[in-house]
Amino acid sequence: MALTREERAELDQLVRREHQRLMAELREEIEQSRQETFGAVEGGVGDSADEAVADLLSDLDAAEITRDLGDIRALEAAMARLADGTYGRCHECGLDIGVARLRAQPAALRCVVCQEIYEKTHAHSPEPKL
Ligand SMILES: [Zn+2]
């Protein structure tokens, strides 16, 4: 089932809100990362334990920032699809993605079936768990 005008408007809002939220989060992460790096440099110069902690922190920040950037790009691509009228159609099979999935994942590019196939064929490292 293709999206109704109301559903499309609702998802358009969702995409924009999520994009704004992630942009704010990203700005915060970059700011935090900068302060941590600064603090580590100011603090234990030559202290290998502190340096290790600082390295770990910046690695974690980098991973988070990279993930947010990926999500932001996906949302921007979704905005472009909303503008050109291809939003809600599966990128792989061309069928409708379904409004329930889009509500949960507004930037979804694939239907559930194609997403599963994609994830099986494109093995990616799991999210780091702390
Ligand atoms: Zn599909």
PDB file of N, CA and C in Angstrom, residues 1-4 7-8 10-11 14 81 86-91 93-113:
ATOM      1  N   MET A   1       0.846  -1.208   0.000  1.00  0.00           N
ATOM      2  CA  MET A   1       0.000   0.000   0.000  1.00  0.00           C
ATOM      3  C   MET A   1       0.874   1.249   0.000  1.00  0.00           C
ATOM      4  N   ALA A   2       0.630   2.110  -0.945  1.00  0.00           N
ATOM      5  CA  ALA A   2       1.385   3.364  -0.995  1.00  0.00           C
ATOM      6  C   ALA A   2       0.978   4.254   0.182  1.00  0.00           C
ATOM      7  N   LEU A   3       1.827   5.171   0.535  1.00  0.00           N
ATOM      8  CA  LEU A   3       1.548   6.070   1.655  1.00  0.00           C
ATOM      9  C   LEU A   3       0.446   7.051   1.280  1.00  0.00           C
ATOM     10  N   THR A   4      -0.406   7.334   2.244  1.00  0.00           N
ATOM     11  CA  THR A   4      -1.402   8.396   2.028  1.00  0.00           C
ATOM     12  C   THR A   4      -0.701   9.742   2.206  1.00  0.00           C
ATOM     13  N   GLU A   7       0.042  10.220   5.861  1.00  0.00           N
ATOM     14  CA  GLU A   7       1.179   9.424   6.342  1.00  0.00           C
ATOM     15  C   GLU A   7       2.494  10.036   5.870  1.00  0.00           C
ATOM     16  N   ARG A   8       2.497  10.485   4.626  1.00  0.00           N
ATOM     17  CA  ARG A   8       3.713  11.082   4.082  1.00  0.00           C
ATOM     18  C   ARG A   8       4.079  12.349   4.867  1.00  0.00           C
ATOM     19  N   GLU A  10       3.261  13.009   7.919  1.00  0.00           N
ATOM     20  CA  GLU A  10       3.671  12.580   9.265  1.00  0.00           C
ATOM     21  C   GLU A  10       5.134  12.113   9.238  1.00  0.00           C
ATOM     22  N   LEU A  11       5.476  11.318   8.241  1.00  0.00           N
ATOM     23  CA  LEU A  11       6.841  10.788   8.145  1.00  0.00           C
ATOM     24  C   LEU A  11       7.839  11.884   7.794  1.00  0.00           C
ATOM     25  N   LEU A  14       8.647  13.389  10.973  1.00  0.00           N
ATOM     26  CA  LEU A  14       9.497  12.476  11.744  1.00  0.00           C
ATOM     27  C   LEU A  14      10.948  12.570  11.285  1.00  0.00           C
ATOM     28  N   ARG A  81      14.337  11.811  -0.930  1.00  0.00           N
ATOM     29  CA  ARG A  81      13.324  10.903  -1.489  1.00  0.00           C
ATOM     30  C   ARG A  81      11.917  11.436  -1.250  1.00  0.00           C
ATOM     31  N   THR A  86      10.010   9.361  -4.179  1.00  0.00           N
ATOM     32  CA  THR A  86      10.360   7.940  -4.130  1.00  0.00           C
ATOM     33  C   THR A  86      10.401   7.422  -2.695  1.00  0.00           C
ATOM     34  N   TYR A  87      10.115   8.276  -1.735  1.00  0.00           N
ATOM     35  CA  TYR A  87      10.148   7.871  -0.327  1.00  0.00           C
ATOM     36  C   TYR A  87       9.114   6.776  -0.063  1.00  0.00           C
ATOM     37  N   GLY A  88       9.531   5.780   0.735  1.00  0.00           N
ATOM     38  CA  GLY A  88       8.604   4.717   1.111  1.00  0.00           C
ATOM     39  C   GLY A  88       8.637   3.533   0.168  1.00  0.00           C
ATOM     40  N   ARG A  89       9.417   3.638  -0.908  1.00  0.00           N
ATOM     41  CA  ARG A  89       9.548   2.530  -1.845  1.00  0.00           C
ATOM     42  C   ARG A  89      10.896   1.864  -1.580  1.00  0.00           C
ATOM     43  N   CYS A  90      10.885   0.533  -1.553  1.00  0.00           N
ATOM     44  CA  CYS A  90      12.125  -0.200  -1.280  1.00  0.00           C
ATOM     45  C   CYS A  90      13.141   0.037  -2.386  1.00  0.00           C
ATOM     46  N   HIS A  91      14.352   0.336  -1.945  1.00  0.00           N
ATOM     47  CA  HIS A  91      15.454   0.631  -2.853  1.00  0.00           C
ATOM     48  C   HIS A  91      15.851  -0.604  -3.682  1.00  0.00           C
ATOM     49  N   CYS A  93      13.745  -3.811  -4.127  1.00  0.00           N
ATOM     50  CA  CYS A  93      12.710  -4.531  -4.876  1.00  0.00           C
ATOM     51  C   CYS A  93      11.623  -3.607  -5.427  1.00  0.00           C
ATOM     52  N   GLY A  94      11.619  -2.342  -4.997  1.00  0.00           N
ATOM     53  CA  GLY A  94      10.652  -1.389  -5.534  1.00  0.00           C
ATOM     54  C   GLY A  94       9.262  -1.474  -4.937  1.00  0.00           C
ATOM     55  N   LEU A  95       9.077  -2.373  -3.970  1.00  0.00           N
ATOM     56  CA  LEU A  95       7.773  -2.469  -3.313  1.00  0.00           C
ATOM     57  C   LEU A  95       7.688  -1.445  -2.175  1.00  0.00           C
ATOM     58  N   ASP A  96       6.476  -1.228  -1.680  1.00  0.00           N
ATOM     59  CA  ASP A  96       6.302  -0.279  -0.583  1.00  0.00           C
ATOM     60  C   ASP A  96       6.915  -0.842   0.698  1.00  0.00           C
ATOM     61  N   ILE A  97       7.599   0.013   1.430  1.00  0.00           N
ATOM     62  CA  ILE A  97       8.278  -0.412   2.660  1.00  0.00           C
ATOM     63  C   ILE A  97       7.248  -0.661   3.776  1.00  0.00           C
ATOM     64  N   GLY A  98       6.196   0.093   3.793  1.00  0.00           N
ATOM     65  CA  GLY A  98       5.168  -0.078   4.830  1.00  0.00           C
ATOM     66  C   GLY A  98       5.298   0.991   5.894  1.00  0.00           C
ATOM     67  N   VAL A  99       4.164   1.552   6.246  1.00  0.00           N
ATOM     68  CA  VAL A  99       4.179   2.722   7.127  1.00  0.00           C
ATOM     69  C   VAL A  99       4.656   2.378   8.538  1.00  0.00           C
ATOM     70  N   ALA A 100       4.379   1.154   9.007  1.00  0.00           N
ATOM     71  CA  ALA A 100       4.797   0.779  10.371  1.00  0.00           C
ATOM     72  C   ALA A 100       6.323   0.785  10.468  1.00  0.00           C
ATOM     73  N   ARG A 101       6.966   0.214   9.464  1.00  0.00           N
ATOM     74  CA  ARG A 101       8.434   0.183   9.461  1.00  0.00           C
ATOM     75  C   ARG A 101       8.995   1.600   9.327  1.00  0.00           C
ATOM     76  N   LEU A 102       8.361   2.417   8.517  1.00  0.00           N
ATOM     77  CA  LEU A 102       8.843   3.785   8.323  1.00  0.00           C
ATOM     78  C   LEU A 102       8.676   4.624   9.593  1.00  0.00           C
ATOM     79  N   ARG A 103       7.609   4.338  10.331  1.00  0.00           N
ATOM     80  CA  ARG A 103       7.431   5.071  11.598  1.00  0.00           C
ATOM     81  C   ARG A 103       8.541   4.720  12.570  1.00  0.00           C
ATOM     82  N   ALA A 104       8.934   3.449  12.585  1.00  0.00           N
ATOM     83  CA  ALA A 104       9.995   3.007  13.486  1.00  0.00           C
ATOM     84  C   ALA A 104      11.363   3.426  12.958  1.00  0.00           C
ATOM     85  N   GLN A 105      11.521   3.400  11.634  1.00  0.00           N
ATOM     86  CA  GLN A 105      12.799   3.700  10.982  1.00  0.00           C
ATOM     87  C   GLN A 105      12.538   4.669   9.833  1.00  0.00           C
ATOM     88  N   PRO A 106      12.380   5.946  10.154  1.00  0.00           N
ATOM     89  CA  PRO A 106      11.982   6.902   9.099  1.00  0.00           C
ATOM     90  C   PRO A 106      12.972   6.979   7.937  1.00  0.00           C
ATOM     91  N   ALA A 107      14.222   6.591   8.183  1.00  0.00           N
ATOM     92  CA  ALA A 107      15.215   6.685   7.110  1.00  0.00           C
ATOM     93  C   ALA A 107      15.360   5.363   6.353  1.00  0.00           C
ATOM     94  N   ALA A 108      14.486   4.399   6.643  1.00  0.00           N
ATOM     95  CA  ALA A 108      14.613   3.071   6.022  1.00  0.00           C
ATOM     96  C   ALA A 108      14.653   3.163   4.501  1.00  0.00           C
ATOM     97  N   LEU A 109      15.614   2.452   3.942  1.00  0.00           N
ATOM     98  CA  LEU A 109      15.808   2.476   2.496  1.00  0.00           C
ATOM     99  C   LEU A 109      15.232   1.211   1.873  1.00  0.00           C
ATOM    100  N   ARG A 110      15.079   0.168   2.703  1.00  0.00           N
ATOM    101  CA  ARG A 110      14.645  -1.128   2.190  1.00  0.00           C
ATOM    102  C   ARG A 110      13.457  -1.655   2.970  1.00  0.00           C
ATOM    103  N   CYS A 111      12.694  -2.549   2.345  1.00  0.00           N
ATOM    104  CA  CYS A 111      11.635  -3.240   3.056  1.00  0.00           C
ATOM    105  C   CYS A 111      12.281  -4.264   4.001  1.00  0.00           C
ATOM    106  N   VAL A 112      11.485  -4.843   4.878  1.00  0.00           N
ATOM    107  CA  VAL A 112      12.026  -5.751   5.897  1.00  0.00           C
ATOM    108  C   VAL A 112      12.772  -6.914   5.246  1.00  0.00           C
ATOM    109  N   VAL A 113      12.188  -7.492   4.203  1.00  0.00           N
ATOM    110  CA  VAL A 113      12.784  -8.659   3.544  1.00  0.00           C
ATOM    111  C   VAL A 113      14.139  -8.296   2.945  1.00  0.00           C
TER     112      VAL A 113
END
